mmCIF file of C-alpha atoms and ligand atoms in Angstrom:
data_model
loop_
_atom_site.group_PDB
_atom_site.id
_atom_site.type_symbol
_atom_site.label_atom_id
_atom_site.label_comp_id
_atom_site.label_asym_id
_atom_site.label_seq_id
_atom_site.Cartn_x
_atom_site.Cartn_y
_atom_site.Cartn_z
ATOM 1 C CA MET A 1 150.101 36.741 14.226
ATOM 2 C CA ALA A 2 147.866 39.616 15.244
ATOM 3 C CA LEU A 3 145.611 39.390 12.191
ATOM 4 C CA SER A 4 143.347 36.504 11.192
ATOM 5 C CA THR A 5 141.805 38.025 8.035
ATOM 6 C CA LEU A 6 143.842 40.237 5.775
ATOM 7 C CA ARG A 7 141.700 42.694 3.838
ATOM 8 C CA ILE A 8 143.502 43.808 0.688
ATOM 9 C CA VAL A 9 142.010 46.568 -1.454
ATOM 10 C CA TRP A 10 142.892 46.552 -5.116
ATOM 11 C CA LEU A 11 142.092 50.051 -6.295
ATOM 12 C CA TYR A 12 140.435 51.023 -9.495
ATOM 13 C CA PRO A 13 140.762 47.882 -11.667
ATOM 14 C CA ASP A 14 138.571 49.744 -14.189
ATOM 15 C CA LEU A 15 141.275 52.415 -14.681
ATOM 16 C CA LEU A 16 144.659 51.165 -13.562
ATOM 17 C CA SER A 17 145.975 47.657 -14.097
ATOM 18 C CA THR A 18 148.435 47.167 -16.924
ATOM 19 C CA TYR A 19 151.057 44.479 -17.540
ATOM 20 C CA GLY A 20 149.607 42.017 -15.064
ATOM 21 C CA ASP A 21 149.512 44.368 -12.044
ATOM 22 C CA ARG A 22 146.497 42.428 -10.739
ATOM 23 C CA GLY A 23 148.977 39.599 -10.162
ATOM 24 C CA ASN A 24 150.252 41.535 -7.136
ATOM 25 C CA LEU A 25 146.930 40.875 -5.421
ATOM 26 C CA LEU A 26 147.104 37.169 -6.322
ATOM 27 C CA VAL A 27 150.674 36.852 -5.050
ATOM 28 C CA LEU A 28 149.878 38.533 -1.732
ATOM 29 C CA ALA A 29 146.750 36.418 -1.259
ATOM 30 C CA HIS A 30 148.664 33.216 -2.033
ATOM 31 C CA ARG A 31 151.568 34.054 0.284
ATOM 32 C CA ALA A 32 149.232 35.040 3.125
ATOM 33 C CA ARG A 33 147.002 31.964 2.799
ATOM 34 C CA ALA A 34 150.062 29.698 2.690
ATOM 35 C CA ARG A 35 150.846 31.086 6.172
ATOM 36 C CA GLY A 36 147.346 30.380 7.470
ATOM 37 C CA ILE A 37 146.076 33.954 7.115
ATOM 38 C CA ASP A 38 142.607 34.318 5.589
ATOM 39 C CA VAL A 39 142.436 36.903 2.830
ATOM 40 C CA GLU A 40 139.527 39.076 1.797
ATOM 41 C CA PRO A 41 140.422 40.688 -1.539
ATOM 42 C CA MET A 42 138.340 43.778 -2.324
ATOM 43 C CA GLN A 43 138.241 45.224 -5.813
ATOM 44 C CA ILE A 44 137.150 48.846 -5.585
ATOM 45 C CA ARG A 45 136.162 50.518 -8.845
ATOM 46 C CA SER A 46 136.600 54.241 -9.377
ATOM 47 C CA ASP A 47 132.852 54.848 -8.839
ATOM 48 C CA GLN A 48 132.934 53.243 -5.375
ATOM 49 C CA HIS A 49 134.026 54.569 -1.982
ATOM 50 C CA ILE A 50 137.351 53.248 -0.742
ATOM 51 C CA PRO A 51 136.933 51.323 2.534
ATOM 52 C CA HIS A 52 138.832 52.673 5.549
ATOM 53 C CA THR A 53 138.960 49.299 7.193
ATOM 54 C CA ALA A 54 141.382 47.482 4.884
ATOM 55 C CA ASP A 55 144.826 46.279 5.964
ATOM 56 C CA MET A 56 146.615 46.960 2.678
ATOM 57 C CA TYR A 57 146.011 48.978 -0.494
ATOM 58 C CA LEU A 58 147.283 48.230 -4.021
ATOM 59 C CA ILE A 59 147.162 50.483 -7.030
ATOM 60 C CA GLY A 60 148.452 49.678 -10.502
ATOM 61 C CA GLY A 61 149.744 51.379 -13.602
ATOM 62 C CA GLY A 62 147.909 52.754 -16.601
ATOM 63 C CA GLU A 63 147.781 55.174 -19.464
ATOM 64 C CA ASP A 64 147.755 58.942 -19.050
ATOM 65 C CA GLY A 65 143.974 59.481 -19.365
ATOM 66 C CA PRO A 66 142.879 56.895 -16.782
ATOM 67 C CA GLN A 67 145.764 58.003 -14.531
ATOM 68 C CA ALA A 68 144.448 61.594 -14.432
ATOM 69 C CA VAL A 69 140.887 60.402 -13.737
ATOM 70 C CA ALA A 70 142.134 58.075 -10.987
ATOM 71 C CA ALA A 71 144.087 60.888 -9.281
ATOM 72 C CA ASP A 72 141.020 63.143 -9.310
ATOM 73 C CA ARG A 73 138.776 60.454 -7.771
ATOM 74 C CA LEU A 74 141.371 59.485 -5.173
ATOM 75 C CA LEU A 75 141.731 63.140 -4.144
ATOM 76 C CA GLN A 76 137.968 63.466 -3.801
ATOM 77 C CA ASP A 77 137.660 60.219 -1.846
ATOM 78 C CA GLY A 78 140.490 60.930 0.585
ATOM 79 C CA ALA A 79 140.621 57.400 2.025
ATOM 80 C CA LEU A 80 143.977 56.462 0.512
ATOM 81 C CA SER A 81 145.649 59.479 2.111
ATOM 82 C CA ARG A 82 144.107 58.586 5.477
ATOM 83 C CA ALA A 83 145.267 54.981 5.062
ATOM 84 C CA ALA A 84 148.830 56.213 4.490
ATOM 85 C CA GLU A 85 148.606 58.453 7.583
ATOM 86 C CA ALA A 86 147.370 55.462 9.580
ATOM 87 C CA GLY A 87 150.451 53.472 8.556
ATOM 88 C CA LYS A 88 148.627 50.998 6.319
ATOM 89 C CA PRO A 89 150.893 49.404 3.692
ATOM 90 C CA ILE A 90 150.364 50.780 0.190
ATOM 91 C CA LEU A 91 151.961 49.406 -2.970
ATOM 92 C CA ALA A 92 151.683 51.658 -6.008
ATOM 93 C CA ILE A 93 152.905 50.815 -9.494
ATOM 94 C CA CYS A 94 153.958 53.226 -12.239
ATOM 95 C CA ALA A 95 150.960 55.525 -12.908
ATOM 96 C CA GLY A 96 149.751 54.689 -9.383
ATOM 97 C CA TYR A 97 153.222 55.543 -8.042
ATOM 98 C CA GLN A 98 153.386 58.864 -9.898
ATOM 99 C CA LEU A 99 150.005 59.995 -8.613
ATOM 100 C CA LEU A 100 151.112 59.504 -4.986
ATOM 101 C CA GLY A 101 153.513 62.436 -5.453
ATOM 102 C CA SER A 102 152.741 66.170 -5.475
ATOM 103 C CA SER A 103 152.300 66.361 -9.253
ATOM 104 C CA PHE A 104 152.620 64.285 -12.410
ATOM 105 C CA TYR A 105 152.361 64.770 -16.160
ATOM 106 C CA ALA A 106 149.688 63.210 -18.320
ATOM 107 C CA ASN A 107 148.542 64.112 -21.812
ATOM 108 C CA GLY A 108 150.929 67.066 -21.970
ATOM 109 C CA ARG A 109 150.015 68.864 -18.747
ATOM 110 C CA ALA A 110 150.666 68.701 -15.024
ATOM 111 C CA TYR A 111 148.107 67.230 -12.613
ATOM 112 C CA GLU A 112 147.871 67.472 -8.853
ATOM 113 C CA GLY A 113 148.826 64.304 -7.009
ATOM 114 C CA LEU A 114 147.881 63.006 -3.571
ATOM 115 C CA ASN A 115 151.041 64.199 -1.802
ATOM 116 C CA ILE A 116 151.401 60.893 0.031
ATOM 117 C CA LEU A 117 155.034 60.555 -1.087
ATOM 118 C CA ASP A 118 157.466 63.471 -1.278
ATOM 119 C CA LEU A 119 158.179 63.339 -5.016
ATOM 120 C CA ARG A 120 157.023 64.747 -8.326
ATOM 121 C CA SER A 121 157.022 63.397 -11.857
ATOM 122 C CA ASP A 122 157.523 65.063 -15.215
ATOM 123 C CA ARG A 123 158.304 63.751 -18.697
ATOM 124 C CA GLY A 124 161.588 62.221 -19.823
ATOM 125 C CA PRO A 125 163.286 62.533 -23.210
ATOM 126 C CA SER A 126 161.958 59.120 -24.313
ATOM 127 C CA ARG A 127 159.780 56.272 -23.076
ATOM 128 C CA ALA A 128 161.499 53.846 -20.727
ATOM 129 C CA VAL A 129 160.490 50.404 -21.960
ATOM 130 C CA GLY A 130 162.003 47.060 -21.005
ATOM 131 C CA GLU A 131 163.594 45.224 -18.130
ATOM 132 C CA ILE A 132 164.460 47.065 -14.947
ATOM 133 C CA ALA A 133 166.698 45.739 -12.191
ATOM 134 C CA GLY A 134 168.350 47.173 -9.126
ATOM 135 C CA GLU A 135 169.667 46.756 -5.607
ATOM 136 C CA ALA A 136 167.015 47.616 -3.040
ATOM 137 C CA ALA A 137 167.704 49.914 -0.098
ATOM 138 C CA PRO A 138 169.580 47.701 2.431
ATOM 139 C CA GLN A 139 167.189 48.635 5.278
ATOM 140 C CA LEU A 140 164.382 46.848 3.437
ATOM 141 C CA GLY A 141 166.246 43.525 3.437
ATOM 142 C CA ILE A 142 164.891 42.418 0.052
ATOM 143 C CA GLY A 143 168.098 42.240 -1.996
ATOM 144 C CA SER A 144 167.942 42.718 -5.744
ATOM 145 C CA ILE A 145 164.774 43.679 -7.585
ATOM 146 C CA THR A 146 163.532 42.822 -11.077
ATOM 147 C CA GLY A 147 160.621 44.072 -13.134
ATOM 148 C CA PHE A 148 159.344 45.365 -16.458
ATOM 149 C CA GLU A 149 158.910 49.088 -17.034
ATOM 150 C CA ASN A 150 156.997 51.127 -19.603
ATOM 151 C CA HIS A 151 156.576 54.810 -18.821
ATOM 152 C CA GLY A 152 157.180 58.250 -20.265
ATOM 153 C CA GLY A 153 157.430 59.947 -16.867
ATOM 154 C CA ARG A 154 160.534 60.600 -14.788
ATOM 155 C CA THR A 155 160.302 60.946 -11.029
ATOM 156 C CA HIS A 156 162.232 63.317 -8.762
ATOM 157 C CA LEU A 157 162.468 62.364 -5.109
ATOM 158 C CA GLY A 158 162.214 64.830 -2.217
ATOM 159 C CA GLU A 159 163.931 64.524 1.154
ATOM 160 C CA ALA A 160 161.099 62.744 2.960
ATOM 161 C CA VAL A 161 161.342 59.600 0.812
ATOM 162 C CA GLN A 162 164.136 57.140 0.096
ATOM 163 C CA PRO A 163 164.774 55.410 -3.228
ATOM 164 C CA LEU A 164 163.423 51.868 -3.302
ATOM 165 C CA ALA A 165 166.519 50.760 -5.208
ATOM 166 C CA ARG A 166 169.674 51.766 -7.015
ATOM 167 C CA VAL A 167 169.233 50.989 -10.719
ATOM 168 C CA THR A 168 171.519 48.391 -12.317
ATOM 169 C CA ALA A 169 169.521 48.066 -15.564
ATOM 170 C CA GLY A 170 166.757 50.148 -17.076
ATOM 171 C CA VAL A 171 165.622 53.639 -16.067
ATOM 172 C CA GLY A 172 163.234 53.686 -13.080
ATOM 173 C CA ASN A 173 162.957 57.224 -11.681
ATOM 174 C CA ASP A 174 165.831 58.745 -13.624
ATOM 175 C CA GLY A 175 168.371 56.078 -14.619
ATOM 176 C CA ALA A 176 170.014 56.150 -11.169
ATOM 177 C CA THR A 177 167.276 55.288 -8.687
ATOM 178 C CA GLU A 178 164.053 53.304 -8.911
ATOM 179 C CA GLY A 179 160.869 53.764 -6.913
ATOM 180 C CA ALA A 180 160.502 55.306 -3.470
ATOM 181 C CA TRP A 181 159.376 54.412 0.028
ATOM 182 C CA ALA A 182 158.432 56.179 3.222
ATOM 183 C CA GLY A 183 156.865 54.496 6.233
ATOM 184 C CA HIS A 184 154.782 51.637 4.858
ATOM 185 C CA VAL A 185 154.202 53.188 1.436
ATOM 186 C CA ILE A 186 156.129 51.810 -1.539
ATOM 187 C CA GLY A 187 156.017 53.141 -5.079
ATOM 188 C CA THR A 188 157.760 51.468 -8.003
ATOM 189 C CA TYR A 189 157.934 51.377 -11.770
ATOM 190 C CA MET A 190 158.083 47.566 -11.701
ATOM 191 C CA HIS A 191 155.297 45.843 -13.562
ATOM 192 C CA GLY A 192 155.624 42.199 -14.319
ATOM 193 C CA PRO A 193 153.737 41.730 -11.945
ATOM 194 C CA GLY A 194 156.301 43.133 -9.559
ATOM 195 C CA LEU A 195 155.505 40.907 -6.590
ATOM 196 C CA ALA A 196 155.692 37.658 -8.615
ATOM 197 C CA ARG A 197 159.218 38.652 -9.539
ATOM 198 C CA ASN A 198 160.072 39.942 -6.054
ATOM 199 C CA PRO A 199 158.605 37.644 -3.380
ATOM 200 C CA LYS A 200 160.677 39.317 -0.658
ATOM 201 C CA LEU A 201 158.953 42.584 -1.468
ATOM 202 C CA ALA A 202 155.606 40.785 -1.137
ATOM 203 C CA ASP A 203 156.642 39.443 2.271
ATOM 204 C CA LEU A 204 157.833 42.870 3.389
ATOM 205 C CA LEU A 205 154.333 44.241 2.711
ATOM 206 C CA LEU A 206 152.687 41.226 4.337
ATOM 207 C CA GLY A 207 154.867 41.592 7.419
ATOM 208 C CA TRP A 208 153.911 45.264 7.715
ATOM 209 C CA ALA A 209 150.227 44.422 7.288
ATOM 210 C CA VAL A 210 150.130 41.674 9.928
ATOM 211 C CA GLY A 211 152.555 43.389 12.289
ATOM 212 C CA VAL A 212 155.433 40.909 12.254
ATOM 213 C CA ASN A 213 159.030 41.126 11.136
ATOM 214 C CA PRO A 214 158.953 39.720 7.549
ATOM 215 C CA ALA A 215 161.928 37.497 8.442
ATOM 216 C CA GLN A 216 159.656 35.786 10.969
ATOM 217 C CA LEU A 217 157.000 34.814 8.429
ATOM 218 C CA PRO A 218 157.133 31.038 7.882
ATOM 219 C CA PRO A 219 159.296 30.331 4.800
ATOM 220 C CA LEU A 220 157.608 29.215 1.564
ATOM 221 C CA ASP A 221 158.888 27.094 -1.290
ATOM 222 C CA ASP A 222 160.044 29.814 -3.682
ATOM 223 C CA THR A 223 161.594 27.513 -6.276
ATOM 224 C CA TRP A 224 159.475 28.912 -9.121
ATOM 225 C CA PRO A 225 159.807 32.618 -8.265
ATOM 226 C CA GLU A 226 163.561 32.076 -7.845
ATOM 227 C CA ARG A 227 163.738 30.413 -11.288
ATOM 228 C CA LEU A 228 161.851 33.332 -12.767
ATOM 229 C CA ARG A 229 164.241 35.777 -11.122
ATOM 230 C CA TYR A 230 167.279 33.822 -12.321
ATOM 231 C CA GLU A 231 165.919 33.729 -15.850
ATOM 232 C CA ARG A 232 165.220 37.491 -15.871
ATOM 233 C CA PHE A 233 168.671 38.421 -14.494
ATOM 234 C CA GLN A 234 170.298 36.034 -17.002
ATOM 235 C CA ALA A 235 168.373 37.662 -19.850
ATOM 236 C CA LEU A 236 169.797 41.045 -18.805
ATOM 237 C CA GLN A 237 173.327 39.649 -18.714
ATOM 238 C CA THR A 238 172.920 38.075 -22.151
ATOM 239 C CA ALA A 239 171.538 41.333 -23.553
ATOM 240 C CA SER A 240 174.514 43.321 -22.210
ATOM 241 C CA GLN A 241 177.158 40.982 -23.735
HETATM 242 N N1 LIG B 1 152.808 52.156 -17.300
HETATM 243 C C1 LIG B 1 152.331 53.216 -16.687
HETATM 244 O O1 LIG B 1 151.665 53.115 -15.658
HETATM 245 C C2 LIG B 1 152.582 54.553 -17.335
HETATM 246 C C3 LIG B 1 152.398 55.738 -16.415
HETATM 247 C C4 LIG B 1 152.402 57.087 -17.125
HETATM 248 N N2 LIG B 1 151.216 57.205 -17.943
HETATM 249 C C5 LIG B 1 153.691 57.296 -17.915
HETATM 250 O O2 LIG B 1 153.723 57.046 -19.100
HETATM 251 O O3 LIG B 1 154.687 57.689 -17.332
#
């Protein structure tokens, strides 16, 4: 593999990290180290400059107020937009996902987003709270997805992005699609943390970061993540009966 040390930036833990989103960093670090890749996790607070040199960037979800502050600081910093242009993998969850679009709603008004993904978010008729599941875009090769969602926003995709998944339970963007991706940037409403529940999504990001086809990463023992996934999908089936 081309990379010996994987530098993963976890953005703004002081503003955005709800429902265990920090777990995404832990999952990526574990899955990289298990393949012999050293990991340097970097937690960058909102009063710090974002390093340009990282190999992957993570941003989590949060409430409306911190989301608006985070968007403002990210716009001023500029490094996340340059990372996207440089093809660095970015995983953004919920509030972090919404602020990658052109605009989003928080506290009753629209805010400017980073325009990294061709989408915009407004408010839905009710909060979307609970399990979310779907079938991921076949090109991604990650199969079905599972997560937990809690958001008031609804997201409308433009032509330059593809839906991450087709929704089979829950709401996601609008009840039909969930999340979005373009290049190496993925946005999703899945908390949980999302990567603990979707190890193939974690490996997709890792593969992008180290420059190998994810299918060529050495396999790991995923007994426990698979049990978790089984349990979550079963819970949805039971709830729908
Ligand atoms: N969980 C979240 O990140 C919520 C994002 C946003 N504040 C919304 O309610 O839509």
